[in-house]
Short mmCIF file of C-alpha atoms and ligand atoms in Angstrom, two decimals:
data_model
loop_
_atom_site.label_atom_id
_atom_site.label_comp_id
_atom_site.label_asym_id
_atom_site.label_seq_id
_atom_site.Cartn_x
_atom_site.Cartn_y
_atom_site.Cartn_z
CA MET A 1 -65.75 86.70 -47.03
CA LYS A 2 -69.11 84.77 -46.81
CA LEU A 3 -70.05 81.99 -49.20
CA GLY A 4 -73.59 81.29 -50.64
CA ILE A 5 -74.99 79.92 -53.77
CA ALA A 6 -74.22 81.77 -56.90
CA ALA A 7 -77.58 82.60 -58.46
CA SER A 8 -76.88 85.17 -61.03
CA LYS A 9 -73.57 86.05 -62.79
CA GLY A 10 -71.58 89.21 -62.39
CA TYR A 11 -69.94 91.47 -59.97
CA ALA A 12 -71.36 94.48 -58.02
CA ILE A 13 -69.87 96.80 -55.42
CA GLY A 14 -72.52 98.80 -53.58
CA THR A 15 -74.28 99.79 -50.46
CA VAL A 16 -76.52 97.48 -48.36
CA VAL A 17 -80.12 98.10 -47.97
CA ILE A 18 -81.75 95.57 -45.81
CA LYS A 19 -85.31 94.66 -46.75
CA GLU A 20 -87.73 94.35 -43.91
CA GLU A 21 -88.80 90.88 -42.85
CA ASN A 22 -92.23 89.98 -43.74
CA GLU A 23 -93.14 89.74 -40.14
CA LEU A 24 -91.45 92.57 -38.28
CA LYS A 25 -90.81 91.69 -34.59
CA ILE A 26 -92.45 93.99 -32.08
CA GLU A 27 -91.38 93.97 -28.49
CA GLU A 28 -93.28 95.86 -25.82
CA ARG A 29 -91.03 98.23 -23.90
CA ALA A 30 -91.85 100.64 -21.08
CA VAL A 31 -90.74 104.19 -21.84
CA LYS A 32 -90.04 106.99 -19.45
CA ASP A 33 -89.70 109.85 -21.90
CA VAL A 34 -93.08 109.80 -23.49
CA GLU A 35 -92.54 113.05 -25.49
CA SER A 36 -89.54 111.78 -27.29
CA GLU A 37 -91.26 108.53 -28.11
CA LYS A 38 -94.20 110.55 -29.63
CA GLU A 39 -91.64 112.46 -31.63
CA ARG A 40 -90.12 109.21 -32.90
CA PHE A 41 -93.64 108.08 -33.95
CA LYS A 42 -94.24 111.42 -35.78
CA LYS A 43 -91.01 111.16 -37.63
CA ALA A 44 -91.70 107.63 -38.94
CA LEU A 45 -95.23 108.79 -39.87
CA GLN A 46 -93.60 111.66 -41.86
CA ASN A 47 -91.23 109.41 -43.47
CA SER A 48 -93.86 106.92 -44.46
CA LYS A 49 -96.04 109.68 -45.90
CA GLU A 50 -93.00 110.84 -48.07
CA GLN A 51 -92.38 107.41 -49.34
CA LEU A 52 -96.10 106.85 -50.23
CA VAL A 53 -96.02 110.10 -52.32
CA LYS A 54 -93.08 108.87 -54.28
CA ILE A 55 -94.52 105.25 -54.65
CA LYS A 56 -97.86 106.65 -55.80
CA GLU A 57 -96.23 108.88 -58.52
CA LYS A 58 -94.25 105.75 -59.80
CA ALA A 59 -97.29 103.73 -59.83
CA GLU A 60 -99.31 106.27 -61.63
CA LYS A 61 -96.69 106.35 -64.39
CA GLU A 62 -96.17 102.61 -64.65
CA MET A 63 -99.50 101.04 -63.76
CA GLY A 64 -102.15 103.92 -64.23
CA ALA A 65 -104.09 106.02 -61.79
CA ASP A 66 -106.47 103.31 -60.79
CA LYS A 67 -103.68 101.03 -59.62
CA ALA A 68 -102.06 103.90 -57.78
CA ALA A 69 -105.25 104.92 -55.93
CA VAL A 70 -104.41 102.26 -53.29
CA PHE A 71 -101.40 104.38 -52.16
CA GLU A 72 -103.61 107.45 -51.93
CA SER A 73 -105.79 105.69 -49.57
CA HIS A 74 -102.73 104.54 -47.52
CA ALA A 75 -101.62 108.19 -47.36
CA MET A 76 -105.10 109.33 -46.25
CA LEU A 77 -104.92 106.90 -43.31
CA LEU A 78 -101.73 108.32 -42.18
CA GLU A 79 -103.29 111.86 -42.50
CA ASP A 80 -106.20 110.79 -40.28
CA PRO A 81 -105.80 112.67 -36.95
CA GLU A 82 -107.75 110.00 -35.18
CA PHE A 83 -105.27 107.27 -36.25
CA ALA A 84 -102.14 109.23 -35.19
CA GLY A 85 -104.01 110.58 -32.11
CA ALA A 86 -104.89 106.99 -30.95
CA VAL A 87 -101.18 105.86 -31.24
CA GLU A 88 -99.90 108.89 -29.40
CA MET A 89 -102.59 108.41 -26.71
CA GLY A 90 -101.43 104.75 -26.35
CA ILE A 91 -97.84 105.91 -25.79
CA GLU A 92 -98.88 108.51 -23.28
CA ASN A 93 -101.50 106.43 -21.37
CA SER A 94 -99.71 103.17 -21.20
CA LYS A 95 -96.13 104.52 -21.22
CA ILE A 96 -95.20 102.00 -23.92
CA ASN A 97 -92.92 102.24 -26.91
CA ALA A 98 -94.26 103.53 -30.27
CA GLU A 99 -94.07 100.23 -32.03
CA LYS A 100 -96.38 98.49 -29.45
CA ALA A 101 -98.85 101.47 -29.39
CA LEU A 102 -98.92 101.45 -33.26
CA GLN A 103 -99.47 97.82 -33.36
CA ASP A 104 -102.45 98.02 -30.90
CA VAL A 105 -104.15 100.63 -32.95
CA VAL A 106 -103.57 98.85 -36.24
CA ASP A 107 -104.98 95.66 -34.76
CA MET A 108 -108.07 97.52 -33.37
CA TYR A 109 -108.67 99.25 -36.88
CA ALA A 110 -108.15 95.97 -38.73
CA GLY A 111 -110.52 94.24 -36.29
CA ILE A 112 -113.17 96.81 -37.03
CA PHE A 113 -112.85 96.55 -40.77
CA ALA A 114 -112.96 92.61 -40.51
CA SER A 115 -116.31 92.58 -38.72
CA MET A 116 -118.00 94.75 -41.38
CA GLU A 117 -120.75 93.44 -43.55
CA ASP A 118 -119.56 94.91 -46.80
CA GLU A 119 -116.85 92.78 -48.47
CA TYR A 120 -115.14 96.06 -49.87
CA MET A 121 -114.90 97.51 -46.43
CA ARG A 122 -113.67 94.10 -45.01
CA GLU A 123 -110.76 94.28 -47.56
CA ARG A 124 -109.78 97.64 -46.33
CA GLY A 125 -108.41 95.91 -43.15
CA ALA A 126 -105.44 94.70 -45.35
CA ASP A 127 -104.68 98.22 -46.29
CA VAL A 128 -104.56 99.30 -42.70
CA LYS A 129 -102.20 96.46 -41.88
CA ASP A 130 -99.99 97.25 -44.90
CA VAL A 131 -99.72 100.80 -44.10
CA GLY A 132 -99.09 99.94 -40.41
CA LYS A 133 -96.23 97.77 -41.44
CA ARG A 134 -94.67 100.76 -43.41
CA VAL A 135 -94.81 102.92 -40.30
CA LEU A 136 -93.44 100.13 -38.19
CA ALA A 137 -90.53 99.55 -40.65
CA ASN A 138 -89.59 103.12 -40.51
CA LEU A 139 -89.72 103.05 -36.64
CA LEU A 140 -87.45 100.07 -36.73
CA GLY A 141 -85.12 101.78 -39.16
CA LYS A 142 -85.76 98.93 -41.79
CA ILE A 143 -86.36 99.99 -45.24
CA SER A 144 -88.87 98.11 -47.34
CA VAL A 145 -87.92 96.86 -50.84
CA ASP A 146 -89.56 99.78 -52.65
CA SER A 147 -86.96 100.82 -54.94
CA ASP A 148 -88.38 104.32 -55.09
CA ILE A 149 -86.75 105.13 -51.81
CA MET A 150 -83.39 103.52 -52.64
CA ALA A 151 -80.17 105.33 -53.68
CA ASP A 152 -78.18 104.31 -56.55
CA ASN A 153 -75.94 101.36 -56.36
CA THR A 154 -78.06 99.54 -53.76
CA VAL A 155 -77.57 95.90 -52.87
CA VAL A 156 -80.80 94.57 -51.49
CA VAL A 157 -80.19 92.26 -48.63
CA ALA A 158 -83.21 90.19 -47.54
CA HIS A 159 -84.08 86.93 -45.71
CA ASP A 160 -85.92 85.92 -48.82
CA LEU A 161 -87.25 87.78 -51.86
CA THR A 162 -90.70 86.50 -53.30
CA PRO A 163 -90.84 86.46 -57.13
CA SER A 164 -92.98 89.51 -57.01
CA ASP A 165 -90.55 91.42 -54.71
CA THR A 166 -87.78 90.65 -57.41
CA ALA A 167 -90.13 91.79 -60.24
CA GLN A 168 -90.42 95.15 -58.67
CA LEU A 169 -86.68 95.66 -58.16
CA ASP A 170 -85.70 98.83 -60.15
CA LYS A 171 -82.49 97.96 -62.17
CA SER A 172 -81.43 101.49 -62.40
CA LYS A 173 -80.91 101.56 -58.57
CA VAL A 174 -80.57 97.98 -57.46
CA ILE A 175 -77.36 96.39 -58.69
CA ALA A 176 -77.50 93.09 -56.88
CA PHE A 177 -79.31 91.13 -54.25
CA LEU A 178 -78.41 88.69 -51.50
CA THR A 179 -80.67 86.40 -49.50
CA ASN A 180 -80.36 84.10 -46.43
CA ILE A 181 -82.33 81.20 -47.94
CA GLY A 182 -83.11 79.93 -51.46
CA GLY A 183 -81.48 77.94 -54.13
CA ARG A 184 -80.24 78.51 -57.75
CA THR A 185 -83.59 77.64 -59.26
CA SER A 186 -85.89 79.45 -56.86
CA HIS A 187 -87.80 81.93 -58.87
CA SER A 188 -86.25 85.05 -57.42
CA ALA A 189 -82.79 83.69 -58.52
CA ILE A 190 -84.29 83.09 -61.98
CA MET A 191 -85.69 86.70 -62.12
CA ALA A 192 -82.27 88.06 -61.14
CA ARG A 193 -80.74 86.32 -64.30
CA THR A 194 -83.59 87.89 -66.40
CA LEU A 195 -82.72 91.32 -64.82
CA GLU A 196 -79.08 90.65 -65.46
CA ILE A 197 -78.07 91.57 -62.04
CA PRO A 198 -75.70 89.54 -59.80
CA ALA A 199 -77.21 87.64 -56.95
CA VAL A 200 -76.13 85.30 -54.25
CA VAL A 201 -78.63 83.28 -52.36
CA GLY A 202 -78.61 80.83 -49.50
CA LEU A 203 -76.08 82.97 -47.42
CA GLN A 204 -77.88 81.73 -44.27
CA ASP A 205 -77.28 84.80 -41.98
CA ILE A 206 -76.51 87.70 -44.36
CA THR A 207 -79.24 89.86 -42.90
CA SER A 208 -77.71 89.76 -39.49
CA SER A 209 -74.13 90.15 -40.72
CA VAL A 210 -74.54 93.48 -42.38
CA LYS A 211 -76.06 96.84 -41.54
CA ASN A 212 -77.71 99.41 -43.70
CA GLY A 213 -75.15 101.57 -45.44
CA ASP A 214 -72.28 99.01 -45.24
CA THR A 215 -70.20 98.57 -48.54
CA ILE A 216 -70.32 95.11 -50.00
CA ILE A 217 -68.98 93.23 -52.87
CA VAL A 218 -71.11 90.70 -54.49
CA ASP A 219 -69.40 87.97 -56.57
CA GLY A 220 -72.28 86.23 -58.45
CA ILE A 221 -69.88 83.80 -60.11
CA GLU A 222 -68.32 82.30 -56.99
CA GLY A 223 -71.40 82.95 -54.98
CA SER A 224 -69.53 85.01 -52.30
CA VAL A 225 -69.74 88.39 -50.63
CA VAL A 226 -67.13 90.58 -48.94
CA ILE A 227 -68.48 93.00 -46.29
CA ASN A 228 -66.82 96.40 -45.90
CA PRO A 229 -63.87 95.44 -48.04
CA ASP A 230 -60.59 97.30 -47.93
CA GLU A 231 -59.25 99.35 -50.90
CA GLU A 232 -57.05 96.66 -52.19
CA THR A 233 -59.95 94.08 -52.33
CA ILE A 234 -62.27 96.62 -54.04
CA LYS A 235 -59.60 97.24 -56.73
CA ALA A 236 -59.19 93.41 -57.21
CA TYR A 237 -62.90 93.04 -57.69
CA GLU A 238 -63.22 96.14 -60.00
CA ALA A 239 -60.61 94.38 -62.16
CA LYS A 240 -62.66 91.10 -62.20
CA LYS A 241 -65.86 93.13 -63.03
CA GLU A 242 -64.08 94.65 -66.00
CA GLY A 243 -62.86 91.25 -67.30
CA PHE A 244 -66.37 89.87 -67.02
CA GLU A 245 -67.87 92.86 -68.84
CA ARG A 246 -65.21 92.59 -71.60
CA GLU A 247 -66.10 88.94 -72.20
CA ARG A 248 -69.73 89.77 -72.38
CA GLU A 249 -68.76 92.45 -74.98
CA GLU A 250 -66.75 89.87 -76.99
CA LEU A 251 -69.60 87.45 -77.10
CA LYS A 252 -71.78 89.98 -78.81
CA LYS A 253 -70.19 89.10 -82.12
CA LEU A 254 -72.33 85.88 -81.92
CA ILE A 255 -75.67 87.71 -81.87
CA SER A 256 -76.72 87.05 -85.40
CA VAL A 257 -74.76 83.83 -85.82
CA LYS A 258 -76.76 80.73 -86.42
CA THR A 259 -75.89 78.03 -83.89
CA VAL A 260 -74.67 74.88 -85.47
CA THR A 261 -73.06 71.99 -83.74
CA LYS A 262 -69.74 70.43 -84.89
CA ALA A 263 -71.88 67.63 -86.44
CA GLY A 264 -73.75 70.25 -88.47
CA LYS A 265 -77.05 70.13 -86.52
CA ARG A 266 -78.84 73.44 -86.30
CA ILE A 267 -79.89 74.25 -82.68
CA GLU A 268 -82.38 76.79 -81.52
CA VAL A 269 -81.04 78.90 -78.64
CA ALA A 270 -84.06 80.65 -77.15
CA GLY A 271 -84.79 82.95 -74.17
CA ASN A 272 -86.97 82.59 -71.08
CA ILE A 273 -89.09 85.49 -70.19
CA GLY A 274 -91.45 86.51 -67.30
CA LYS A 275 -92.87 89.82 -68.68
CA PRO A 276 -93.68 90.78 -72.28
CA GLU A 277 -90.99 93.50 -72.34
CA ASP A 278 -88.32 90.85 -71.59
CA VAL A 279 -88.42 90.01 -75.31
CA HIS A 280 -86.17 92.91 -75.96
CA SER A 281 -83.27 91.48 -74.01
CA VAL A 282 -83.73 88.11 -75.68
CA LEU A 283 -83.60 89.74 -79.06
CA ALA A 284 -80.62 91.90 -77.97
CA ASN A 285 -78.78 88.60 -76.87
CA GLY A 286 -79.30 86.93 -80.18
CA GLY A 287 -82.11 84.59 -79.13
CA ASP A 288 -83.74 82.52 -81.80
CA GLY A 289 -87.08 82.61 -80.05
CA ILE A 290 -88.90 82.33 -76.75
CA GLY A 291 -88.64 78.93 -75.36
CA LEU A 292 -90.49 79.74 -72.18
CA PHE A 293 -92.94 82.65 -71.32
CA ARG A 294 -93.80 82.04 -67.55
CA THR A 295 -97.20 83.68 -67.84
CA GLU A 296 -97.78 83.52 -64.13
CA PHE A 297 -95.86 86.79 -63.85
CA LEU A 298 -98.79 88.53 -65.68
CA TYR A 299 -100.83 87.49 -62.77
CA MET A 300 -98.55 88.91 -60.10
CA ASP A 301 -98.48 92.32 -58.42
CA ARG A 302 -102.11 93.05 -58.79
CA ASN A 303 -105.38 92.69 -56.85
CA ASP A 304 -107.21 90.63 -59.48
CA ALA A 305 -106.45 88.23 -62.34
CA PRO A 306 -105.59 89.79 -65.85
CA THR A 307 -108.66 89.80 -68.17
CA GLU A 308 -108.73 88.00 -71.45
CA GLU A 309 -108.18 91.23 -73.17
CA GLU A 310 -105.07 92.16 -71.18
CA GLN A 311 -103.60 88.67 -71.69
CA TYR A 312 -104.37 88.89 -75.39
CA GLU A 313 -102.49 92.14 -75.66
CA ALA A 314 -99.54 90.74 -73.82
CA TYR A 315 -99.27 87.54 -75.96
CA LYS A 316 -99.85 89.59 -79.21
CA TYR A 317 -97.06 91.85 -78.25
CA VAL A 318 -94.51 89.12 -77.73
CA LEU A 319 -95.61 87.25 -80.86
CA GLU A 320 -95.31 90.52 -82.94
CA LYS A 321 -92.14 91.53 -81.52
CA MET A 322 -90.51 88.08 -82.34
CA GLU A 323 -91.61 88.59 -85.87
CA GLY A 324 -92.33 84.88 -86.76
CA ARG A 325 -89.68 83.34 -84.58
CA PRO A 326 -91.06 80.52 -82.35
CA VAL A 327 -92.68 81.65 -79.07
CA VAL A 328 -93.45 78.95 -76.48
CA ILE A 329 -95.90 80.24 -74.00
CA ARG A 330 -96.57 78.20 -70.91
CA THR A 331 -100.03 78.23 -69.32
CA LEU A 332 -100.38 79.42 -65.85
CA ASP A 333 -98.10 77.65 -63.32
CA ILE A 334 -99.10 79.08 -59.93
CA GLY A 335 -98.41 77.33 -56.67
CA GLY A 336 -95.18 76.00 -55.32
CA ASP A 337 -93.20 79.23 -54.51
CA LYS A 338 -95.43 81.42 -56.62
CA THR A 339 -98.71 82.64 -55.04
CA LEU A 340 -101.27 85.17 -55.97
CA PRO A 341 -103.01 87.40 -53.22
CA TYR A 342 -106.48 87.06 -54.87
CA LEU A 343 -106.20 83.25 -55.39
CA PRO A 344 -106.00 81.73 -52.00
CA LEU A 345 -104.43 78.26 -52.09
CA PRO A 346 -104.80 75.60 -49.51
CA GLU A 347 -102.09 75.42 -46.82
CA GLU A 348 -100.09 72.34 -47.87
CA MET A 349 -97.20 70.52 -46.24
CA ASN A 350 -95.54 70.20 -49.65
CA PRO A 351 -96.69 73.01 -52.04
CA PHE A 352 -94.41 71.89 -54.74
CA LEU A 353 -96.10 68.48 -54.77
CA GLY A 354 -99.58 69.94 -54.43
CA TYR A 355 -102.28 71.95 -55.93
CA ARG A 356 -100.17 73.63 -58.69
CA ALA A 357 -99.89 74.42 -62.34
CA ILE A 358 -102.15 72.31 -64.67
CA ARG A 359 -103.69 70.65 -61.56
CA LEU A 360 -105.03 73.93 -60.54
CA CYS A 361 -106.10 74.95 -63.98
CA LEU A 362 -108.04 71.86 -64.72
CA ASP A 363 -109.74 72.37 -61.34
CA ARG A 364 -110.44 76.11 -62.02
CA LYS A 365 -111.64 75.83 -65.50
CA GLU A 366 -113.05 79.38 -65.67
CA LEU A 367 -109.61 80.81 -64.82
CA PHE A 368 -107.85 78.45 -67.38
CA LYS A 369 -110.31 79.30 -70.20
CA ILE A 370 -109.60 83.07 -69.90
CA GLN A 371 -106.00 82.32 -70.66
CA LEU A 372 -106.60 79.86 -73.42
CA ARG A 373 -109.04 82.15 -75.26
CA ALA A 374 -106.35 84.94 -75.07
CA LEU A 375 -103.79 82.63 -76.43
CA LEU A 376 -105.89 81.31 -79.23
CA ARG A 377 -106.87 84.85 -80.34
CA ALA A 378 -103.26 86.07 -80.21
CA SER A 379 -102.15 83.04 -82.17
CA VAL A 380 -102.74 84.81 -85.48
CA TYR A 381 -99.89 87.29 -84.88
CA GLY A 382 -96.93 84.99 -84.98
CA ASN A 383 -95.55 81.42 -84.43
CA LEU A 384 -97.17 80.31 -81.27
CA ARG A 385 -96.45 77.08 -79.39
CA VAL A 386 -98.36 76.37 -76.16
CA MET A 387 -97.19 74.10 -73.36
CA PHE A 388 -98.75 72.80 -70.17
CA PRO A 389 -96.80 72.67 -67.07
CA MET A 390 -96.48 69.71 -64.54
CA ILE A 391 -98.07 67.08 -66.70
CA SER A 392 -97.70 63.79 -64.97
CA GLY A 393 -99.45 61.63 -67.48
CA LEU A 394 -101.43 61.49 -70.73
CA GLU A 395 -104.94 62.10 -69.16
CA GLU A 396 -103.96 65.62 -67.96
CA PHE A 397 -102.81 66.61 -71.46
CA LEU A 398 -105.94 65.19 -73.17
CA GLN A 399 -108.12 67.06 -70.71
CA ALA A 400 -106.25 70.28 -71.19
CA LYS A 401 -106.67 69.81 -74.93
CA GLU A 402 -110.35 69.17 -74.41
CA VAL A 403 -110.61 72.66 -72.76
CA VAL A 404 -108.75 74.13 -75.69
CA GLU A 405 -111.24 72.69 -78.17
CA GLU A 406 -114.10 74.03 -76.14
CA CYS A 407 -112.54 77.50 -76.22
CA LYS A 408 -111.78 77.22 -80.02
CA ALA A 409 -115.49 76.31 -80.69
CA GLU A 410 -116.61 79.38 -78.66
CA LEU A 411 -114.26 81.67 -80.47
CA LYS A 412 -115.38 80.30 -83.90
CA ALA A 413 -118.97 80.92 -82.85
CA GLU A 414 -118.07 84.56 -81.96
CA GLY A 415 -116.41 84.98 -85.41
CA LYS A 416 -112.89 85.21 -84.07
CA ASP A 417 -109.73 83.95 -85.97
CA VAL A 418 -107.49 81.29 -84.54
CA SER A 419 -104.39 80.05 -86.24
CA GLU A 420 -104.25 76.48 -87.46
CA ASN A 421 -100.52 76.18 -86.92
CA ILE A 422 -100.34 76.26 -83.12
CA GLN A 423 -98.12 73.55 -81.70
CA TRP A 424 -99.31 72.00 -78.38
CA GLY A 425 -96.59 70.54 -76.07
CA ILE A 426 -95.89 69.64 -72.50
CA MET A 427 -93.23 70.41 -69.96
CA VAL A 428 -91.45 67.23 -68.99
CA GLU A 429 -90.66 68.10 -65.35
CA ILE A 430 -92.07 65.22 -63.36
CA PRO A 431 -90.06 61.99 -63.59
CA ALA A 432 -93.27 60.08 -64.58
CA ALA A 433 -93.57 62.06 -67.74
CA ALA A 434 -89.87 61.56 -68.67
CA VAL A 435 -90.29 57.72 -68.07
CA CYS A 436 -93.39 57.61 -70.28
CA ALA A 437 -91.90 60.11 -72.85
CA ASP A 438 -92.18 57.61 -75.73
CA GLU A 439 -95.81 57.21 -75.19
CA LEU A 440 -96.65 60.85 -74.58
CA ALA A 441 -94.70 61.71 -77.69
CA LYS A 442 -97.48 60.21 -79.79
CA TYR A 443 -99.86 62.87 -78.76
CA VAL A 444 -97.97 66.07 -78.27
CA ASP A 445 -96.21 68.27 -80.82
CA PHE A 446 -93.14 68.90 -78.54
CA PHE A 447 -91.52 68.44 -75.22
CA SER A 448 -89.65 71.09 -73.23
CA ILE A 449 -87.73 69.58 -70.21
CA GLY A 450 -88.17 71.62 -67.03
CA THR A 451 -85.12 70.54 -65.20
CA ASN A 452 -85.70 73.01 -62.27
CA ASP A 453 -88.48 70.74 -61.11
CA LEU A 454 -87.36 67.49 -62.81
CA ILE A 455 -84.11 67.64 -60.64
CA GLN A 456 -85.91 68.26 -57.45
CA TYR A 457 -88.46 65.55 -57.94
CA THR A 458 -85.83 62.92 -59.12
CA LEU A 459 -83.48 63.55 -56.36
CA ALA A 460 -85.98 64.48 -53.68
CA ALA A 461 -84.00 67.61 -53.06
CA ASP A 462 -86.16 70.82 -52.53
CA ARG A 463 -85.00 73.39 -55.16
CA MET A 464 -85.64 76.13 -52.68
CA SER A 465 -83.61 74.73 -49.92
CA GLU A 466 -79.92 75.88 -49.36
CA LYS A 467 -79.51 72.97 -46.90
CA VAL A 468 -79.91 70.21 -49.35
CA SER A 469 -78.43 72.15 -52.44
CA TYR A 470 -75.45 69.91 -52.46
CA LEU A 471 -77.85 67.12 -53.56
CA TYR A 472 -79.35 69.29 -56.27
CA ASN A 473 -77.07 68.07 -59.06
CA PRO A 474 -78.11 68.39 -62.75
CA MET A 475 -75.44 65.81 -63.78
CA HIS A 476 -76.59 63.14 -61.39
CA PRO A 477 -76.86 59.90 -63.57
CA ALA A 478 -80.58 59.51 -62.85
CA VAL A 479 -81.35 62.99 -64.06
CA LEU A 480 -79.26 62.50 -67.17
CA ARG A 481 -80.93 59.18 -67.94
CA LEU A 482 -84.40 60.81 -67.69
CA ILE A 483 -83.34 63.66 -70.10
CA LYS A 484 -81.88 61.19 -72.55
CA MET A 485 -85.12 59.03 -72.37
CA THR A 486 -87.17 62.10 -73.10
CA ILE A 487 -85.16 63.24 -75.98
CA GLU A 488 -85.20 59.78 -77.54
CA GLY A 489 -88.97 59.38 -76.86
CA ALA A 490 -89.66 62.63 -78.72
CA HIS A 491 -87.37 61.76 -81.69
CA LYS A 492 -88.82 58.29 -82.09
CA GLU A 493 -92.11 59.94 -82.88
CA GLY A 494 -90.58 62.66 -85.08
CA LYS A 495 -91.21 65.43 -82.42
CA TRP A 496 -88.73 67.95 -81.29
CA CYS A 497 -87.47 68.26 -77.74
CA GLY A 498 -86.37 71.46 -76.04
CA MET A 499 -85.27 72.34 -72.39
CA CYS A 500 -86.32 75.51 -70.65
CA GLY A 501 -84.98 74.66 -67.17
CA GLU A 502 -81.85 76.43 -65.88
CA MET A 503 -79.74 73.43 -66.94
CA ALA A 504 -80.06 74.45 -70.52
CA GLY A 505 -77.81 77.41 -69.95
CA ASP A 506 -75.39 75.57 -67.47
CA GLU A 507 -72.00 75.78 -69.04
CA LYS A 508 -71.09 72.29 -67.58
CA ALA A 509 -74.04 70.55 -68.91
CA ILE A 510 -74.21 71.92 -72.57
CA ALA A 511 -71.72 69.34 -74.15
CA THR A 512 -73.86 66.43 -72.76
CA LEU A 513 -77.12 67.89 -73.93
CA VAL A 514 -75.75 68.37 -77.42
CA GLU A 515 -74.64 64.81 -77.41
CA TYR A 516 -78.03 63.60 -76.28
CA GLY A 517 -79.55 65.43 -79.32
CA LEU A 518 -81.42 68.15 -77.64
CA ASP A 519 -82.99 70.43 -80.42
CA GLU A 520 -83.75 73.59 -78.49
CA PHE A 521 -82.08 75.30 -75.44
CA SER A 522 -83.95 78.01 -73.74
CA MET A 523 -82.45 80.07 -70.83
CA SER A 524 -82.24 83.49 -69.25
CA ALA A 525 -81.37 86.07 -71.89
CA SER A 526 -78.01 86.86 -70.19
CA SER A 527 -76.84 83.20 -70.76
CA ILE A 528 -77.68 82.99 -74.51
CA LEU A 529 -74.44 84.20 -76.05
CA LYS A 530 -72.25 81.98 -74.00
CA ALA A 531 -74.44 78.86 -74.62
CA LYS A 532 -74.21 79.64 -78.40
CA GLN A 533 -70.37 79.67 -78.13
CA LEU A 534 -70.36 76.34 -76.14
CA ILE A 535 -72.89 74.57 -78.38
CA MET A 536 -70.88 75.43 -81.52
CA GLN A 537 -67.70 73.96 -79.95
CA ASN A 538 -69.48 70.55 -79.46
C1 PEP B 610 -88.58 74.15 -64.63
O1 PEP B 610 -89.15 73.50 -63.73
O2 PEP B 610 -87.55 73.68 -65.04
C2 PEP B 610 -89.24 75.24 -65.30
C3 PEP B 610 -88.59 75.77 -66.31
O3 PEP B 610 -90.31 75.82 -64.68
P1 PEP B 610 -90.37 76.64 -63.34
O4 PEP B 610 -88.85 77.09 -63.04
O5 PEP B 610 -91.04 78.01 -63.66
O6 PEP B 610 -90.95 75.75 -62.42
MG1 MG B 611 -91.24 73.89 -63.36
#
């Protein structure tokens, strides 16, 4: 048994598929049998082509023909006899292994593209590298994370998963995932809870402890795994899995129950979402609203930023589906562990303390305005509340509101409707904001406490690091004091205070948060019913 950090609850018994490392290691080797090395290359090429056909079909269905075209151009490169010929020539002439010969050709092609005048052609260099990586992964026997090529009951094992890797996981095949690094509040862990699949992170060396095809038990409650278990162990975990699923079923009786504390206070229990379609699991789990829509996920897995129209459609969809229930949408929070391929960020020593969230939006006003216009236009379709992430002081909130006013004026001039009832709030996730909550509460409509960041900044313990996860303690008295101050600050000015960090769904924290007077709890959909039950007991 190996122990890591429990990141998403549940049990899974499945087959290991190791995700390729972002940087595949290539070692040059001299080869004697040139012919069989060429065969090995041809086989990897063939496998890559077959994978690309499947991926293209899936992308066409899910994202449309234009987005799928990139896979077509990848396949074309693999069909190009000059490309394959150059690799085979490399193997033959230099008597080196296929991996090294492939890499030399990929580097040469990428170099040619990089030196071209035309920007479009320069960007093709990235395609060559991408497709080269696929062939290399096949040569090395490492499968990429594309779930198209995975069997049922796959447990993905990776050094790390980016939020966009996690977003791409196909729940019908991937039943759990495991990583070497990461903490409970890294975004891939949060996504696992949204997907409702068990996950264990911070396992340190899981990628080197298993092989593709191993059977593995994942215990997302204890944060442990058992590699190639015996029959008896499998039976024991099957029983645990059944018990867990039975409890989930029983909690379903709370779906339409209104959550009221023992003292008679009505509490809103809402869901956190990353994609518009996630509203369905929030509703299915009895959520009273959306307490956090992480809009940055709309910006991921694409080659350009979503347009105003695309965003408007996404926000309208969520507002309409929630039928008048409150929907808190957070403006773009990119940076930290969330990056975008088309928005290069500066290399920083401490990206979580750097150019991120509202800081970036106020600096890139043109990008910010597209989102604000889409939000304002969608506001007429429901009960919209907008909040800004990473606010450290009043000035940032006022500046953001100024941009909002600018957008409103533009829309009015264009004859477009905007709701008069939008609430404007901030995330309290920087200790400075918590300490000044009484002052900030005079200007905002609400607070939502982002404990994922608040804890890491208060305790100086990186939320992504398994090495310091023992320090990352939501119940630390300093964290609790800041939370209490924030709630009291809001209430003093007659404003409401919610929490959308993972602590809101933490079974050990709920009683304390009820005692402090928290008005709204927002969490992964899968935690809502249990939280309702616990709130009602307090
Ligand atoms: C938080 O910091 O608690 C939060 C909800 O935001 P994110 O996890 O997206 O940083
Ligand atoms: Mg945050």
